[in-house]
Every structure is written in C-alpha cells, then in structure tokens.
Amino acid sequence: MIYAILSLGGMGLLFAMGLALASKVFAIKVDPKIEEAIEALPGSNCGACGYAGCKGYAEAVTTDPEVRANLCPAGGEEIAHLIGRITGKEVASAQRRHVLIKCAGSYDQVGRSFIYDGVLDCKAATLLFGGDKDCRYGCLGLGSCAYACPFGAIVAKENGLPEIDLRKCTGCGVCIKTCPKGVIALVPDGSFCHVLCSSKDKGVITKKICKVGCIGCRLCAKECENGAILVEDNIAVVLYDKCTGCGRCVEKCPTSALIRV
Amino acid sequence: MEQLVLILISTVLINNFVLVRFLGICPFLGVSKKIETATGMGMAVIFVMTLASFVTYLVQRFILSPFGLGYLQTIAFILVIASLVQLVELFLTKMVPALYEALGIFLPLITTNCAILGVAILNIQKDHSLLEAIIFSLGASIGFTLALVLMAGIRERLELAEVPKSLQGAPIALITAGLLSLAFMGFSGLVKM
C-alpha cells in the first residue's frame, strides 16, 4: 500500500517536475496578435489569400506591415475589419464575389458521344476525347470542383451539372483551378445577368449539340443600351460593372443561355 | 540477432497491430483519409511508441517489479505515456517546429492510442529483454504506419469511385478495413513465434 502510493506519487511528481522544467526550457514567445488573428479567420485553410493556410496569413498580416488586412476572400468584409482592428491596419472595402458555372448543359440539354465509365473525376474524363458530352467546352459534371471546395458549397448532381450553394460559397476560387474545362468563373455578388455557356463553337454547331448554348447571335448586345454585353469568339460576355439589370437582353435570347438571377 | 529480425518481421506483417490484433483502430479509421496525414500520424506513432516502450520497460523493471506493484501497471504506463507525449511536444515545438507542424494534432492524440499501451504491456507479458522490447515496439509502430498508409491509399482511390449510396462513408471504409485485414491474414505462418 505505502509502496504503491510512494512509487506512483513519486513518479507523478518526477514527471510533473520534468514537464515544468521542460516548459521553461523550451518556452517560445508567441505574439498574442497572431493567436487573435488565427481565431478571427475562418480556419478552412483554402489558401485563397495566397498564404499557406489561415495560420500563414495570420502570421504574415500581423508581422509584415505591407500585407493588407482584406486578403481573405472567404471571410469577406466582416473578417477584414476584424483583422484590421487586431493589426491596426486600414481596411479598403472588398467586393464580395461568388463562383458561377458557365454552362447549363445538363444531360437533358446536351448530347453524349459515349458512355463514360471511368473514375469520377473531370480531369480523368477530359483525357478521353475531352469528355463524354458532345460540347467540348461544357462542364463535365463529375464534380472535381465539389471535391475541391473547402466549404462544401458545390454539390455534384446526377443530371451532369454541379449546383453551387450561394450561401456557402465564399468566392475563394479554389474550384476554378481544379476545373479542366475552365467553365467556372468568379462573378460579383448581386450581379443581375449571366451567360451560362462557355462554348466558342460557331452558332450552327452549338445549336446542333446543345439546346441551351450561346450561339453568338448578338441579339442581346444589340438590345443592351448600356453596352454591357460583348460578343467575342461566338460567345456573349456580360460586363458586370455596366449591367443595370433591366433584363431586356434575357427576353431576346433565343436559346435562354442568358439568364436573369 | 536472428531473433530480433524475426521479432521485427512478425510484428510488422504477421501480428500487425491494427489488422491482426485490432489495436489502435480509432486512428486507423479516423486519420486514413489522406496519405499525407496518415504518414504524419505513422511517423508520430513510430517515434512515441519506441520511446514509450523504452521508458515503460525501465519503470516496470526498476519500480513496479521490485516492489511487487504489478497491479499498478496500467495506470503507471498511462502516466508515463502521457507525460512522454507532452515532453516530446514541448521539445518539438522549440527544436523542430517543422516536424511539430507536420505532426500537428496527431501528437497529442497518440496519448490515448491503445496500441501504445498495448505494446508496453505486451513487452512485459512476453518477457522481452530491453533490446527485444525496443525492436518489438519499432516493428509494431512500422506495422501500424504500413496499415494506415495502405488504408489511406485505398480510401483516396475510393473517393473517385462510384460507391452505392447506402455504402458511402463509414460502411465502405469498414469493408475496406476488413478486406485489408483478411489480406494480412495471409502472412500468418510465415514466421512462428
């Protein structure tokens, strides 16, 4: 009994002393601001700020006066102000953005040239004749972007077109890099019209393979009074800073590739 | 010498701690989603397990056995492992921050890894010498790492496969673990210990 108490107590005391000593010897100073900044950031380590994870940015923004406080697109304005307060830096307001899949070619709209039965990864599917969909510019819909999204904002759907949850999307842009077709783009929050097509094929070809593709007919561009639509390479592009959201272009679009949000 | 090599092979392959003895299943399923983290966890386990078995062996030999305190084995070993992990963590933060970053959360998690305690107790049960104990725990931790990395590799590929809805997530992971375990059963009889 007495031995048990003595030996176990002794061991406990010995280890405790060892640990106390070790914590003194191996103590390192951490700037409390860095801790605060890490707390404030979303902690999803998406890397959209350009640093290796949230910790990397927290260290950079607190120690380097050159690093701006609004680099976290996922956190948006709220967190930019928080970081600004912690580091004592001025915050220029940043426009929030979200991503958009510029393709509406689900399996009912666009034909398929063969049945793809490989791994569910867009990059792998691209290697086979550019994918199973007839349109070589369109979204393959296997969900590489959904797999890459650090916020779970993209869900791969069975109709061959992933869905973006705008409430979860932070505009970090991680998905854009993973898309082999380049159909994902960042658009400003609160924009009115979108062209849901990326096809640079001539109108005749686009019309043949896809029911909702942009055929580059320029009807929308002619209709727009503000010059907010540009047609280049057989595809219409919305200039978001000029668009007033009147919606007249959408009515004119013969294929409904142009939509109003 | 031959004995030591046999111990090493038998703990890595034949009596693999995870796949044959079913110790340390929690991290095996929890940290095997990515090869990178699996390797990190494996390295941390190799490090802590070998060190812990060395210290627990000394504790058993010079404190518990002479005073006839065998019944305190579990609590004493847990005490040793926990403080050892703490010490290693403090040491790494200061001396090798890069390694500390790489191991991350896995280092403190090891404290409650039953495979570590299992190795320490098995060392005593099997009446190993100090050198045998170290080789035994080294083999056990290498076997653990092997199982973890193999599992992570399979699960990374499974991510890209079309798994039936009812089997997605944990069910398919458990089936995979079962098949992997069956495969390791094939090693039994390679060495008789």
CSV table of C-alpha atoms in Angstrom, one decimal, chain B:
chain,number,residue,atom,x,y,z
B,1,MET,CA,20.3,-11.2,-33.9
B,2,GLU,CA,18.2,-13.7,-35.8
B,3,GLN,CA,15.7,-13.5,-33.0
B,4,LEU,CA,15.5,-9.7,-33.4
B,5,VAL,CA,14.9,-9.8,-37.1
B,6,LEU,CA,12.2,-12.4,-36.6
B,7,ILE,CA,10.5,-10.1,-34.0
B,8,LEU,CA,10.6,-7.2,-36.4
B,9,ILE,CA,9.1,-9.1,-39.3
B,10,SER,CA,6.5,-10.8,-37.2
B,11,THR,CA,5.2,-7.6,-35.7
B,12,VAL,CA,5.2,-5.7,-38.9
B,13,LEU,CA,3.4,-8.3,-41.1
B,14,ILE,CA,2.2,-11.3,-39.2
B,15,ASN,CA,0.9,-9.9,-36.0
B,16,ASN,CA,0.2,-6.5,-37.4
B,17,PHE,CA,-1.2,-4.4,-34.5
B,18,VAL,CA,-4.0,-2.9,-36.4
B,19,LEU,CA,-5.0,-5.6,-38.9
B,20,VAL,CA,-4.4,-8.7,-36.9
B,21,ARG,CA,-4.5,-7.7,-33.2
B,22,PHE,CA,-7.1,-4.9,-33.8
B,23,LEU,CA,-5.4,-2.4,-31.6
B,24,GLY,CA,-5.4,1.3,-32.5
B,25,ILE,CA,-8.5,1.1,-34.7
B,26,CYS,CA,-9.6,4.6,-33.9
B,27,PRO,CA,-6.8,6.4,-35.7
B,28,PHE,CA,-6.8,3.7,-38.3
B,29,LEU,CA,-10.3,4.8,-39.4
B,30,GLY,CA,-10.0,8.4,-38.3
B,31,VAL,CA,-6.8,9.6,-39.9
B,32,SER,CA,-6.7,7.4,-43.0
B,33,LYS,CA,-8.5,9.8,-45.4
B,34,LYS,CA,-5.3,11.2,-46.9
B,35,ILE,CA,-1.9,9.6,-47.4
B,36,GLU,CA,-0.2,12.8,-46.2
B,37,THR,CA,-1.8,12.9,-42.8
B,38,ALA,CA,-1.6,9.1,-42.5
B,39,THR,CA,2.2,9.3,-43.0
B,40,GLY,CA,2.4,12.1,-40.4
B,41,MET,CA,0.4,10.1,-37.9
B,42,GLY,CA,2.5,7.0,-38.6
B,43,MET,CA,5.8,8.9,-38.0
B,44,ALA,CA,4.5,10.3,-34.8
B,45,VAL,CA,3.5,6.8,-33.6
B,46,ILE,CA,6.8,5.3,-34.5
B,47,PHE,CA,8.6,8.0,-32.5
B,48,VAL,CA,6.4,7.8,-29.4
B,49,MET,CA,5.9,4.1,-29.4
B,50,THR,CA,9.6,3.3,-29.4
B,51,LEU,CA,10.3,5.8,-26.8
B,52,ALA,CA,7.4,4.8,-24.6
B,53,SER,CA,8.3,1.1,-24.6
B,54,PHE,CA,11.8,2.0,-23.6
B,55,VAL,CA,10.7,4.1,-20.6
B,56,THR,CA,7.8,1.8,-19.6
B,57,TYR,CA,10.2,-1.2,-19.6
B,58,LEU,CA,12.5,0.7,-17.2
B,59,VAL,CA,9.6,1.6,-15.0
B,60,GLN,CA,8.4,-2.0,-14.8
B,61,ARG,CA,11.9,-3.3,-14.3
B,62,PHE,CA,13.1,-0.9,-11.6
B,63,ILE,CA,10.0,0.4,-9.9
B,64,LEU,CA,7.0,-1.9,-10.3
B,65,SER,CA,8.6,-5.4,-10.2
B,66,PRO,CA,11.0,-4.9,-7.2
B,67,PHE,CA,8.1,-3.6,-5.1
B,68,GLY,CA,5.6,-6.1,-6.3
B,69,LEU,CA,3.3,-3.4,-7.7
B,70,GLY,CA,2.3,-5.3,-10.9
B,71,TYR,CA,-1.3,-4.3,-10.4
B,72,LEU,CA,-0.4,-0.6,-11.0
B,73,GLN,CA,1.0,-1.4,-14.4
B,74,THR,CA,-1.8,0.1,-16.5
B,75,ILE,CA,-2.1,3.4,-14.5
B,76,ALA,CA,1.7,3.7,-14.3
B,77,PHE,CA,2.2,3.1,-18.0
B,78,ILE,CA,-0.6,5.6,-18.9
B,79,LEU,CA,1.1,8.2,-16.7
B,80,VAL,CA,4.4,7.5,-18.4
B,81,ILE,CA,3.0,7.7,-22.0
B,82,ALA,CA,1.0,10.9,-21.3
B,83,SER,CA,3.9,12.8,-19.8
B,84,LEU,CA,6.2,11.5,-22.5
B,85,VAL,CA,4.0,12.8,-25.3
B,86,GLN,CA,3.8,16.1,-23.5
B,87,LEU,CA,7.5,16.3,-23.2
B,88,VAL,CA,8.0,15.3,-26.9
B,89,GLU,CA,5.5,18.0,-27.9
B,90,LEU,CA,7.3,20.7,-25.9
B,91,PHE,CA,10.7,19.6,-27.3
B,92,LEU,CA,9.5,19.6,-30.9
B,93,THR,CA,7.8,23.0,-30.7
B,94,LYS,CA,11.0,24.5,-29.7
B,95,MET,CA,13.7,22.5,-31.5
B,96,VAL,CA,12.0,21.1,-34.7
B,97,PRO,CA,9.0,23.4,-35.4
B,98,ALA,CA,8.7,22.0,-39.0
B,99,LEU,CA,8.2,18.4,-37.7
B,100,TYR,CA,5.8,19.7,-35.0
B,101,GLU,CA,3.7,21.4,-37.7
B,102,ALA,CA,3.7,18.3,-39.8
B,103,LEU,CA,2.6,16.1,-36.9
B,104,GLY,CA,0.0,18.6,-35.8
B,105,ILE,CA,-2.9,17.3,-33.8
B,106,PHE,CA,-1.8,13.7,-34.1
B,107,LEU,CA,0.9,14.0,-31.5
B,108,PRO,CA,-1.4,14.7,-28.5
B,109,LEU,CA,-3.9,12.2,-29.9
B,110,ILE,CA,-1.3,9.4,-29.5
B,111,THR,CA,-1.6,9.7,-25.7
B,112,THR,CA,-4.9,7.8,-25.9
B,113,ASN,CA,-3.8,5.4,-28.6
B,114,CYS,CA,-4.4,1.9,-27.2
B,115,ALA,CA,-1.8,0.4,-29.4
B,116,ILE,CA,0.9,2.3,-27.4
B,117,LEU,CA,-0.3,0.9,-24.1
B,118,GLY,CA,-0.8,-2.5,-25.8
B,119,VAL,CA,2.9,-2.6,-26.9
B,120,ALA,CA,4.1,-1.6,-23.4
B,121,ILE,CA,2.0,-4.3,-21.7
B,122,LEU,CA,2.8,-7.0,-24.3
B,123,ASN,CA,6.5,-6.3,-23.8
B,124,ILE,CA,6.2,-7.2,-20.2
B,125,GLN,CA,3.9,-10.2,-20.8
B,126,LYS,CA,6.2,-11.7,-23.4
B,127,ASP,CA,9.2,-11.2,-21.1
B,128,HIS,CA,11.3,-9.3,-23.6
B,129,SER,CA,14.7,-8.0,-22.9
B,130,LEU,CA,15.2,-4.2,-23.3
B,131,LEU,CA,16.6,-4.6,-26.8
B,132,GLU,CA,13.8,-7.0,-27.8
B,133,ALA,CA,11.2,-4.6,-26.4
B,134,ILE,CA,12.6,-1.7,-28.5
B,135,ILE,CA,12.6,-3.8,-31.6
B,136,PHE,CA,9.2,-5.2,-30.9
B,137,SER,CA,7.7,-1.7,-30.5
B,138,LEU,CA,9.6,-0.4,-33.5
B,139,GLY,CA,8.1,-3.2,-35.6
B,140,ALA,CA,4.7,-2.6,-34.1
B,141,SER,CA,4.7,1.0,-35.0
B,142,ILE,CA,6.1,0.4,-38.5
B,143,GLY,CA,3.3,-2.1,-39.0
B,144,PHE,CA,0.8,0.5,-37.7
B,145,THR,CA,2.2,3.0,-40.2
B,146,LEU,CA,2.1,0.5,-43.0
B,147,ALA,CA,-1.6,-0.4,-42.3
B,148,LEU,CA,-2.5,3.3,-42.1
B,149,VAL,CA,-0.8,4.3,-45.3
B,150,LEU,CA,-2.2,1.4,-47.2
B,151,MET,CA,-5.7,2.2,-46.0
B,152,ALA,CA,-5.3,5.9,-46.8
B,153,GLY,CA,-4.1,5.0,-50.4
B,154,ILE,CA,-7.2,2.8,-50.9
B,155,ARG,CA,-9.5,5.4,-49.5
B,156,GLU,CA,-8.1,8.1,-51.7
B,157,ARG,CA,-8.9,6.0,-54.7
B,158,LEU,CA,-12.3,5.2,-53.3
B,159,GLU,CA,-13.1,8.9,-53.3
B,160,LEU,CA,-13.1,8.7,-57.1
B,161,ALA,CA,-15.2,5.6,-57.4
B,162,GLU,CA,-18.9,5.3,-57.7
B,163,VAL,CA,-19.9,3.8,-54.3
B,164,PRO,CA,-23.6,2.8,-53.8
B,165,LYS,CA,-25.3,5.4,-51.7
B,166,SER,CA,-26.0,3.1,-48.8
B,167,LEU,CA,-22.3,2.2,-48.5
B,168,GLN,CA,-20.8,5.6,-48.8
B,169,GLY,CA,-18.6,6.9,-46.0
B,170,ALA,CA,-18.1,4.7,-42.9
B,171,PRO,CA,-19.6,1.4,-44.3
B,172,ILE,CA,-17.2,1.2,-47.3
B,173,ALA,CA,-14.3,2.2,-45.0
B,174,LEU,CA,-15.1,-0.7,-42.7
B,175,ILE,CA,-15.5,-3.2,-45.6
B,176,THR,CA,-12.1,-2.0,-46.9
B,177,ALA,CA,-10.5,-2.4,-43.5
B,178,GLY,CA,-12.0,-5.9,-43.3
B,179,LEU,CA,-10.6,-6.9,-46.7
B,180,LEU,CA,-7.2,-5.4,-45.8
B,181,SER,CA,-7.2,-7.4,-42.6
B,182,LEU,CA,-8.1,-10.6,-44.5
B,183,ALA,CA,-5.2,-9.9,-46.8
B,184,PHE,CA,-2.8,-9.6,-43.9
B,185,MET,CA,-4.1,-12.9,-42.5
B,186,GLY,CA,-2.2,-14.4,-45.5
B,187,PHE,CA,1.1,-13.7,-43.7
B,188,SER,CA,0.3,-16.0,-40.8
B,189,GLY,CA,2.6,-19.0,-40.8
B,190,LEU,CA,5.4,-17.0,-42.4
B,191,VAL,CA,7.3,-17.0,-39.1
B,192,LYS,CA,6.4,-19.0,-36.0
B,193,MET,CA,7.0,-17.1,-32.8
